[in-house]
XYZ file of C-alpha atoms in Angstrom:
656
model
C -67.064 -4.055 103.105
C -63.910 -5.285 101.493
C -63.542 -9.092 101.847
C -60.604 -11.351 101.237
C -62.474 -12.970 98.190
C -63.050 -9.625 96.703
C -59.417 -8.512 97.267
C -58.335 -11.559 95.617
C -60.357 -11.195 92.617
C -59.310 -7.418 92.330
C -55.567 -8.468 92.643
C -55.996 -11.101 89.987
C -57.436 -8.595 87.551
C -54.864 -6.140 88.270
C -52.225 -8.749 87.676
C -53.833 -9.454 84.285
C -53.574 -5.849 83.336
C -49.985 -5.604 84.526
C -48.968 -8.558 82.419
C -50.035 -6.689 79.509
C -47.774 -3.751 80.417
C -44.233 -4.099 78.469
C -41.568 -1.986 80.232
C -38.107 -1.063 78.658
C -35.250 0.575 80.492
C -33.410 3.327 78.409
C -30.584 5.458 78.885
C -30.076 8.875 77.216
C -28.452 12.380 77.591
C -31.964 13.971 77.899
C -35.276 12.744 79.277
C -36.756 13.626 75.735
C -34.160 11.430 74.064
C -34.945 8.376 76.369
C -38.709 8.713 75.678
C -38.027 8.803 71.998
C -35.970 5.833 72.102
C -38.704 3.986 74.284
C -41.463 5.085 71.855
C -39.577 3.204 68.937
C -39.089 0.174 71.076
C -42.672 -0.088 72.321
C -44.087 0.911 68.790
C -46.211 3.792 70.205
C -46.196 7.462 70.459
C -44.268 9.237 73.245
C -47.645 10.913 74.508
C -48.916 7.326 75.281
C -45.785 6.562 77.638
C -45.467 6.711 81.377
C -42.125 6.465 83.247
C -40.094 6.135 86.288
C -36.893 7.895 87.014
C -34.276 5.468 87.992
C -31.232 7.814 87.720
C -31.896 11.521 87.269
C -29.594 13.111 84.536
C -27.382 16.100 84.667
C -26.504 18.242 81.699
C -23.136 19.115 83.393
C -21.099 22.470 83.422
C -19.375 23.299 80.239
C -19.527 19.617 79.337
C -17.994 18.379 82.571
C -19.788 16.236 85.162
C -22.415 15.263 82.680
C -24.575 12.372 83.760
C -27.201 10.497 81.560
C -30.807 9.979 82.332
C -31.951 6.383 83.137
C -35.599 5.611 83.238
C -37.983 2.789 83.104
C -40.762 3.316 80.445
C -44.149 1.499 79.849
C -47.339 2.234 77.922
C -50.054 3.976 79.940
C -52.222 1.243 81.437
C -55.526 3.068 80.686
C -54.540 3.245 77.079
C -53.920 -0.522 77.004
C -57.325 -1.118 78.284
C -58.674 1.219 75.751
C -56.872 -0.781 72.880
C -58.461 -3.936 74.375
C -61.883 -2.247 74.345
C -61.327 -1.150 70.534
C -60.201 -4.577 69.611
C -63.256 -6.006 71.254
C -65.482 -3.714 69.325
C -63.764 -4.473 65.916
C -63.994 -8.220 66.618
C -67.815 -7.928 67.210
C -68.226 -6.115 63.918
C -66.582 -9.021 61.960
C -68.718 -11.693 63.814
C -70.392 -12.854 60.634
C -67.050 -13.865 59.015
C -65.305 -15.297 62.073
C -66.969 -18.222 63.763
C -65.092 -17.753 67.106
C -64.379 -14.512 68.530
C -62.315 -13.718 71.549
C -63.885 -11.110 73.647
C -61.597 -8.781 75.456
C -62.712 -8.496 79.006
C -61.985 -5.306 81.263
C -63.503 -4.371 84.448
C -65.147 -1.142 85.069
C -63.036 1.381 86.857
C -63.431 4.621 89.007
C -61.408 7.740 89.869
C -61.979 10.069 92.876
C -60.776 13.435 92.624
C -60.979 16.781 94.574
C -60.888 19.950 92.507
C -61.277 23.033 94.278
C -63.762 22.465 97.308
C -65.737 19.834 95.446
C -65.461 16.048 95.171
C -65.533 14.571 91.588
C -65.917 11.078 90.301
C -65.255 9.470 86.924
C -66.522 6.029 86.256
C -65.846 3.814 83.251
C -68.216 0.797 82.320
C -67.001 -2.749 81.961
C -66.192 -4.394 78.576
C -67.024 -7.843 77.592
C -67.578 -10.094 80.479
C -65.758 -7.495 83.001
C -67.377 -6.664 86.366
C -68.978 -3.240 86.795
C -67.801 -0.947 89.427
C -69.169 -2.012 92.876
C -71.225 0.896 94.283
C -70.195 0.074 97.935
C -66.594 0.217 97.010
C -66.874 3.587 95.347
C -68.911 5.169 98.271
C -66.369 3.697 100.758
C -63.412 5.159 98.845
C -65.240 8.519 98.314
C -65.951 8.845 102.091
C -63.414 10.906 104.125
C -63.632 12.535 107.560
C -63.233 16.007 105.916
C -66.274 15.516 103.450
C -69.116 18.009 103.996
C -71.276 16.485 101.671
C -71.538 13.298 99.563
C -74.350 12.329 97.409
C -74.239 8.531 97.773
C -77.439 7.977 95.689
C -75.783 9.690 92.811
C -72.679 7.664 93.374
C -74.793 4.453 93.060
C -76.185 5.588 89.952
C -72.850 6.628 88.372
C -71.392 3.193 89.432
C -74.159 1.612 87.192
C -74.355 4.072 84.254
C -70.740 5.598 84.111
C -69.877 9.176 83.459
C -69.064 8.978 79.749
C -65.278 9.676 80.397
C -66.127 12.936 82.273
C -65.680 13.860 85.979
C -68.990 14.555 87.788
C -69.416 16.550 91.003
C -70.775 14.325 93.774
C -70.045 16.555 96.941
C -67.964 18.892 98.923
C -65.259 18.679 101.445
C -63.285 21.155 103.836
C -60.710 22.576 101.367
C -57.565 23.701 102.757
C -55.849 25.751 100.079
C -52.263 25.369 101.606
C -52.365 21.657 100.858
C -53.204 21.922 97.085
C -51.004 20.131 94.659
C -48.348 22.461 93.326
C -47.728 22.525 89.447
C -44.812 24.018 87.663
C -44.742 24.419 83.944
C -41.592 23.968 81.962
C -41.339 25.308 78.195
C -38.452 23.930 76.048
C -36.272 26.614 74.797
C -36.979 25.535 71.137
C -40.733 25.683 72.116
C -41.160 22.018 70.860
C -42.379 20.770 74.133
C -44.088 21.653 77.447
C -43.972 19.717 80.610
C -45.577 19.680 84.097
C -44.098 18.685 87.316
C -46.627 18.124 89.941
C -46.156 17.617 93.680
C -48.874 15.608 95.502
C -51.410 17.309 97.435
C -51.460 17.384 101.241
C -54.372 16.609 103.453
C -57.296 18.740 102.641
C -55.614 19.752 99.606
C -56.853 19.870 95.733
C -55.806 17.806 92.779
C -54.781 19.264 89.708
C -57.533 19.317 87.314
C -57.330 19.128 83.428
C -58.657 22.745 83.100
C -56.110 23.906 85.516
C -53.367 22.399 83.465
C -54.734 23.819 80.145
C -55.233 27.238 81.653
C -51.723 27.259 83.107
C -50.496 26.248 79.588
C -52.412 29.062 77.991
C -51.319 31.509 80.634
C -47.552 30.717 79.581
C -48.394 31.340 75.828
C -48.949 27.799 74.737
C -51.442 27.936 71.904
C -50.805 24.767 69.942
C -50.101 21.049 70.526
C -51.881 20.772 73.699
C -52.221 16.960 74.389
C -55.545 16.717 76.107
C -55.538 12.836 76.104
C -52.202 12.953 77.986
C -53.591 15.576 80.322
C -56.775 13.427 81.005
C -54.553 10.417 81.726
C -52.433 12.358 84.103
C -55.514 13.556 85.959
C -56.680 9.880 86.181
C -53.181 8.522 87.266
C -51.081 11.516 88.453
C -47.255 11.020 88.194
C -45.655 13.298 90.979
C -42.363 15.063 91.151
C -41.117 13.893 87.615
C -41.708 15.971 84.366
C -44.705 14.840 82.234
C -45.284 16.121 78.814
C -48.485 17.836 78.299
C -47.872 19.691 74.989
C -45.706 18.924 72.110
C -45.090 20.901 68.890
C -47.081 20.094 65.758
C -44.367 18.629 63.571
C -44.292 19.750 59.869
C -45.321 17.066 57.474
C -42.720 17.206 54.672
C -44.066 16.288 51.150
C -43.105 13.186 49.443
C -40.796 13.324 46.453
C -42.145 12.199 43.068
C -41.079 8.733 42.082
C -41.602 6.289 39.142
C -43.940 3.099 39.817
C -42.570 0.602 37.352
C -44.951 -1.892 35.807
C -42.177 -4.331 34.777
C -39.133 -5.925 36.503
C -36.254 -3.436 36.265
C -33.826 -5.921 38.157
C -32.931 -8.711 35.971
C -31.740 -10.879 38.789
C -35.194 -11.071 40.159
C -36.763 -12.649 36.865
C -37.763 -16.058 37.698
C -36.773 -19.279 35.733
C -39.601 -21.352 34.535
C -40.182 -24.697 36.153
C -41.206 -27.983 34.336
C -44.230 -29.935 35.394
C -42.232 -32.102 37.763
C -40.904 -28.871 39.690
C -37.459 -28.978 38.043
C -35.902 -25.660 36.703
C -36.002 -25.371 32.804
C -32.756 -23.682 31.850
C -33.983 -23.252 28.318
C -36.744 -20.928 29.662
C -34.769 -18.093 31.323
C -37.387 -15.497 30.822
C -34.854 -12.677 30.021
C -37.358 -11.101 27.693
C -40.244 -8.795 28.993
C -42.619 -8.442 25.932
C -44.810 -5.479 25.706
C -47.528 -4.512 23.143
C -48.051 -1.101 21.772
C -50.361 0.955 24.181
C -49.275 -1.130 27.144
C -48.495 0.912 30.450
C -44.972 0.684 31.308
C -44.614 3.035 34.277
C -46.371 5.846 36.165
C -44.910 8.955 37.743
C -46.517 9.363 41.290
C -46.629 13.086 41.628
C -44.937 14.915 44.568
C -47.087 16.103 47.451
C -46.924 19.465 49.100
C -45.857 19.694 52.692
C -47.914 20.551 55.643
C -46.425 23.291 57.877
C -46.346 22.559 61.654
C -46.507 24.850 64.849
C -44.485 24.971 67.868
C -46.204 25.132 71.178
C -46.034 28.918 71.266
C -47.625 29.146 67.633
C -44.463 29.758 65.766
C -44.696 28.294 62.148
C -42.598 25.366 61.175
C -41.855 25.309 57.595
C -42.405 21.998 55.795
C -40.484 20.966 52.578
C -42.586 20.243 49.360
C -41.782 17.086 47.613
C -39.326 17.318 44.558
C -40.466 16.632 41.201
C -38.587 14.373 38.694
C -38.522 14.105 34.845
C -40.029 11.294 33.040
C -37.767 8.545 31.935
C -39.077 8.479 28.323
C -36.738 6.459 26.074
C -36.848 4.618 22.712
C -40.359 3.709 21.433
C -42.274 5.003 24.482
C -44.856 7.959 24.708
C -46.732 9.738 27.402
C -50.309 9.184 27.946
C -53.103 11.833 28.209
C -52.820 11.926 31.784
C -49.245 13.265 31.582
C -48.038 10.746 34.111
C -48.242 7.315 32.560
C -45.617 6.069 30.032
C -46.770 3.650 27.309
C -45.068 1.387 24.909
C -45.333 2.904 21.329
C -44.487 -0.297 19.581
C -44.274 -4.018 20.351
C -41.026 -5.284 21.780
C -38.849 -5.919 24.559
C -38.989 -3.457 27.696
C -35.966 -2.617 29.728
C -34.388 0.088 31.757
C -31.212 1.320 30.291
C -29.710 3.905 32.683
C -32.540 5.885 33.752
C -34.519 5.513 30.626
C -37.233 3.161 29.712
C -36.543 1.692 26.297
C -38.732 -0.599 24.174
C -36.494 -2.236 21.613
C -38.054 -3.692 18.488
C -34.985 -5.812 17.881
C -33.700 -8.118 20.471
C -30.036 -8.797 19.708
C -27.948 -11.854 21.044
C -24.581 -13.138 20.269
C -25.971 -16.611 20.097
C -29.005 -18.612 21.100
C -27.792 -21.151 23.897
C -27.814 -21.886 27.556
C -27.024 -18.367 28.144
C -30.065 -16.909 26.645
C -32.551 -19.985 26.851
C -35.290 -20.211 24.371
C -36.376 -16.760 22.899
C -40.004 -15.469 22.771
C -40.096 -11.874 21.529
C -42.704 -9.482 20.139
C -40.267 -7.974 17.692
C -37.319 -8.780 15.701
C -34.629 -11.266 16.869
C -31.107 -10.693 15.799
C -28.700 -13.592 16.466
C -25.097 -12.836 15.751
C -24.020 -16.353 16.134
C -25.703 -19.807 15.920
C -28.856 -21.353 17.312
C -27.712 -24.478 19.033
C -29.244 -27.656 19.246
C -32.578 -27.779 21.444
C -33.132 -23.987 21.641
C -35.947 -22.290 19.978
C -36.802 -18.797 18.765
C -40.524 -17.292 18.370
C -40.775 -13.799 17.274
C -43.404 -11.549 15.998
C -41.280 -9.697 13.786
C -38.228 -11.035 11.481
C -35.736 -13.429 12.659
C -32.228 -12.864 11.421
C -29.416 -15.467 12.151
C -25.882 -14.837 11.024
C -24.861 -18.264 11.941
C -26.399 -21.724 11.537
C -29.405 -23.273 12.814
C -29.424 -26.957 14.319
C -32.109 -29.018 15.859
C -34.288 -26.083 16.555
C -37.858 -24.775 16.172
C -38.077 -21.392 14.696
C -41.302 -19.308 14.224
C -41.612 -15.851 12.942
C -44.260 -13.242 12.088
C -41.817 -11.786 9.538
C -38.951 -12.866 7.401
C -36.354 -15.485 8.513
C -32.943 -15.042 7.233
C -30.316 -17.751 7.918
C -26.888 -16.704 6.733
C -25.069 -20.154 7.228
C -28.010 -22.492 6.578
C -30.157 -25.119 8.279
C -28.686 -28.549 9.502
C -31.895 -29.912 11.078
C -31.132 -33.598 11.570
C -34.700 -34.380 11.076
C -35.691 -32.476 14.137
C -35.959 -28.906 12.941
C -39.054 -27.060 11.940
C -39.200 -23.437 10.669
C -42.547 -21.630 10.220
C -43.131 -18.004 8.910
C -46.033 -15.845 7.874
C -43.652 -14.334 5.276
C -40.508 -15.589 3.602
C -37.430 -17.492 4.403
C -33.791 -16.976 3.134
C -31.136 -19.432 3.738
C -27.881 -20.617 2.372
C -29.021 -24.287 2.424
C -31.657 -26.442 3.911
C -30.884 -29.952 5.111
C -33.022 -32.561 6.884
C -35.626 -29.868 8.066
C -39.475 -28.949 7.611
C -39.790 -25.459 6.335
C -43.055 -23.651 5.649
C -43.458 -20.052 4.525
C -46.518 -18.148 3.588
C -44.806 -16.482 0.700
C -41.314 -17.318 -0.748
C -38.372 -19.506 0.233
C -35.127 -18.510 -1.322
C -31.877 -20.679 -0.975
C -28.570 -20.011 -2.200
C -27.086 -23.681 -2.441
C -29.239 -26.646 -2.002
C -32.388 -28.123 -0.397
C -31.711 -31.812 0.628
C -34.005 -34.555 2.339
C -36.230 -31.756 3.456
C -40.074 -31.093 3.630
C -40.301 -27.516 2.200
C -43.554 -25.483 1.443
C -44.054 -22.170 0.134
C -47.507 -20.696 -0.660
C -46.101 -18.561 -3.419
C -42.468 -19.654 -5.004
C -39.406 -21.429 -4.009
C -36.231 -20.290 -5.827
C -32.766 -21.681 -5.504
C -29.910 -19.441 -6.715
C -26.066 -20.092 -7.176
C -23.697 -22.419 -8.849
C -24.975 -25.352 -6.603
C -28.763 -24.516 -6.602
C -29.887 -28.053 -6.277
C -33.068 -29.950 -4.844
C -31.924 -33.423 -3.652
C -34.342 -35.736 -1.994
C -37.443 -34.690 0.095
C -40.829 -33.121 -0.780
C -40.894 -29.604 -2.126
C -44.130 -27.849 -2.683
C -44.766 -24.298 -4.150
C -48.163 -22.882 -5.449
C -46.847 -20.896 -8.198
C -43.160 -21.790 -9.105
C -40.163 -23.912 -8.149
C -36.974 -22.879 -9.781
C -33.395 -24.524 -9.418
C -30.349 -25.430 -11.259
C -30.323 -29.307 -10.644
C -33.082 -31.503 -9.286
C -32.605 -35.025 -7.998
C -29.405 -37.114 -7.848
C -27.249 -38.533 -10.411
C -26.658 -41.703 -8.461
C -30.558 -42.104 -7.829
C -31.922 -43.922 -4.835
C -33.267 -40.678 -3.322
C -36.927 -39.873 -3.819
C -37.306 -36.339 -4.930
C -40.975 -34.971 -5.194
C -41.764 -31.399 -6.527
C -45.406 -30.171 -6.653
C -46.737 -26.905 -8.009
C -49.882 -25.477 -9.526
C -52.428 -25.614 -6.747
C -53.148 -24.184 -3.568
C -53.945 -26.899 -0.873
C -55.571 -24.545 1.487
C -57.860 -22.958 -1.222
C -58.727 -26.274 -2.387
C -59.680 -27.606 0.879
C -61.750 -24.392 1.611
C -63.387 -24.811 -1.748
C -64.440 -28.506 -0.779
C -65.790 -27.195 2.461
C -67.605 -24.370 0.946
C -69.239 -26.641 -1.682
C -70.442 -29.098 0.933
C -71.698 -26.280 3.047
C -73.479 -24.757 0.075
C -75.192 -28.057 -0.882
C -76.724 -28.469 2.538
C -77.767 -24.705 2.763
C -79.721 -25.163 -0.678
C -81.418 -28.259 0.711
C -82.325 -26.150 3.849
C -83.585 -23.215 1.613
C -85.790 -25.799 -0.328
C -87.443 -27.007 2.780
C -88.042 -23.494 3.977
C -89.470 -22.435 0.701
C -91.904 -25.395 0.665
C -93.031 -24.607 4.191
C -93.604 -20.769 3.125
C -95.544 -21.830 0.057
C -97.754 -24.234 2.168
C -98.584 -21.507 4.843
C -99.175 -18.812 2.171
C -101.536 -21.157 0.199
C -103.478 -21.927 3.563
C -103.652 -17.958 4.238
C -105.238 -17.422 0.772
C -107.826 -20.127 1.148
C -108.717 -19.042 4.798
C -107.839 -15.393 4.377
C -106.058 -15.497 7.784
C -103.780 -17.919 9.802
C -103.954 -18.691 13.519
C -101.537 -16.681 15.575
C -99.056 -19.500 15.996
C -98.846 -20.383 12.226
C -98.658 -16.633 11.377
C -95.551 -16.400 13.599
C -94.197 -19.550 11.858
C -94.657 -17.999 8.487
C -92.672 -14.849 9.546
C -89.866 -16.914 11.108
C -89.616 -18.939 7.900
C -89.429 -15.729 5.708
C -86.708 -14.167 8.054
C -84.662 -17.610 8.013
C -85.034 -17.615 4.153
C -83.644 -14.155 3.896
C -80.604 -15.002 6.180
C -79.870 -18.222 4.155
C -80.184 -16.290 0.830
C -77.384 -13.799 2.199
C -75.181 -16.653 3.341
C -75.617 -18.379 -0.073
C -74.604 -15.185 -1.790
C -71.419 -14.728 0.362
C -70.517 -18.291 -0.304
C -71.029 -18.029 -3.863
C -68.703 -15.062 -4.023
C -66.024 -16.891 -2.004
C -66.278 -19.827 -4.302
C -65.972 -17.716 -7.498
C -62.745 -16.114 -5.852
C -61.148 -19.330 -5.178
C -62.041 -20.681 -8.661
C -60.494 -17.762 -10.277
C -57.382 -18.226 -8.282
C -56.984 -21.870 -9.216
C -57.491 -20.898 -12.890
C -54.648 -18.508 -12.458
C -52.426 -21.223 -11.096
C -53.018 -23.331 -14.263
C -50.978 -20.855 -16.056
C -48.291 -19.699 -13.441
C -47.604 -23.255 -11.883
C -44.341 -24.449 -13.225
C -41.083 -26.134 -12.369
C -37.805 -24.667 -13.888
C -34.557 -26.394 -14.055
C -31.599 -24.460 -15.623
C -29.274 -27.613 -15.317
C -30.270 -31.329 -14.983
C -33.429 -33.169 -13.915
C -32.185 -36.660 -13.003
C -33.976 -39.904 -13.397
C -36.518 -40.718 -10.649
C -37.708 -37.172 -9.960
C -41.550 -36.769 -9.758
C -42.987 -33.684 -10.970
C -46.735 -32.782 -10.150
C -48.296 -29.808 -11.811
C -51.790 -29.655 -10.341
C -52.716 -33.047 -9.842
C -50.904 -34.517 -12.953
C -47.607 -36.321 -12.485
C -44.508 -36.393 -14.841
C -42.082 -38.987 -13.707
C -38.663 -38.367 -15.196
C -36.909 -41.325 -16.561
C -33.916 -40.025 -18.388
C -31.766 -37.055 -17.648
C -33.319 -33.866 -18.913
C -31.542 -30.628 -19.401
C -32.644 -26.951 -19.294
C -36.388 -27.716 -18.936
C -39.528 -26.208 -17.749
C -42.420 -28.234 -16.626
C -45.936 -26.797 -16.920
C -49.694 -27.775 -17.224
C -51.537 -27.777 -20.602
C -54.959 -29.252 -21.265
C -54.676 -32.125 -18.537
C -51.143 -32.990 -19.066
C -47.809 -32.016 -17.597
C -45.808 -30.816 -20.547
C -42.065 -30.000 -21.046
C -40.628 -26.746 -22.695
C -37.318 -25.305 -23.133
C -35.941 -23.507 -20.241
C -36.283 -19.535 -20.400
C -34.258 -17.768 -17.824
C -36.557 -14.917 -18.149
C -39.347 -17.304 -16.558
C -37.515 -17.316 -13.213
C -38.878 -14.899 -10.872
C -36.812 -12.265 -9.159
C -38.222 -12.176 -5.582
C -35.880 -9.450 -4.324
C -34.470 -9.298 -0.871
C -36.119 -9.804 2.727
C -38.878 -7.344 3.498
C -37.644 -4.967 6.530
C -34.249 -6.543 6.557
C -32.484 -4.832 9.594
C -29.075 -6.231 9.646
C -26.112 -4.048 9.102
């Protein structure tokens, strides 16, 4: 018996389901066009849609009297319930990761249909906390005056266990063929769709079964694209007197074209500015350079895919287009990897997309280093056509070539540094290189080179260090003020100032790094020798005990073996240290001979010359002189132009 409470509960549940259904109203020239538009709006497939015709369209006659279709479209309620069910199952599978899971609740449902002369029932089980099908409700709905047999016990069982999404026979009825539902099958002229239009059955008539729909389609020649899910949905909830899609062509899947997947930023406008610690934009760090190293992947070609042909509902083949291939954008200093698809950098440098080619440029060229470029950090050679303005820095793995001048800047290079117009550091400039420095002049700066420093005019009030030689050339080749150190040689025209008052210190004839390393090695070797003596004493003690006792306990035997192994390691370390010490001493002995200061012009009073650790302080003007080391003293000799080294030009100089 259906009570008011039961009816209220059912209505509330149905209202909840109806709230989940989103409907849209669309207008189009054809029904298919309307459904396609609605599918996009509802973000689903056409086969999942149900619709109501508001205004039936008319194609017109020769373009006249044309009338558009107007329909209200919504997603199939049973599919919405199915989605809820799937979401519930998915949520349960993630229960270990999610503390609180929202369980989708859906009541069980039943459908009663009459196919042929038999009564069939389909029962779905509840989901979550949903209520199961009430057996009494199912039996009451299945009862009809024209029934001849109804298995109520089976109905009770099915209400409890469900029918596994199938229709199960539960009885018979007085079938009147004249009252059967009438179905018409309509095939689109382009064979892309098949629809059915069904009229409701009369009293005693049979419903349309899924098998009947499928057989009718096959009879009409439909062999592909039969949508069984839609057919089942129609059987459950029939839509009468309007076209209903039951088959659709299998659309061809066109292949995707090949494309390049870049592993660097190709759009310079998307390169981000660096921020300081307080979150402000640092306009000196513009990040315009994308450095890469040799062997680094730059891009990869994603190969085209082959298309998959489709079929019309009548089985006619629909051709699919294969994806188009493209050529690889190999440019300067790039190579192809073994896979034939990955582009690698052949050299260190700056990667960029020029036109349609990927280039790795070893030389990064700018007109000047300033607010437009920001600081430059580059894995190659930097070529600056203008000045490096105050406050901006350059760091390069290769050479740094500057056609202009350098102000209060820091410049660091792995190769040579060439500065055409000189350095005006104002005591806030530091230049460091692993090779050599060439400059017109150096003023108020700190310069360190692992090889040579070559200056045309003067070095003034600067701290300059070269691990090999410092050579000043030209008519005004002068060293005035500051500290200048070279391991092998310092050569200039004039040294010091005629007016005095400026401290000028020159040092040659020793290698401070080698000297420091020698001291470290000698201390390490002294400690190692002490450790060797202790281990040797322990070995002798244990071996003597072994001779007296003929054997040692297991622990002491292991100790003896460990001491012998340690001795072997320490002896090897000592030999390596001795070899390095001998090499350093040989180098220092060589510097006794080559360490000298050459002045082709004048050395002014007040200049201090250190050769090795010995000092010669110049007290009177001295002309055309060479300072060198001999028997513990700094001696002076006549300047010989042939003694001045010719260091050549910059290595790998690339300026044109």
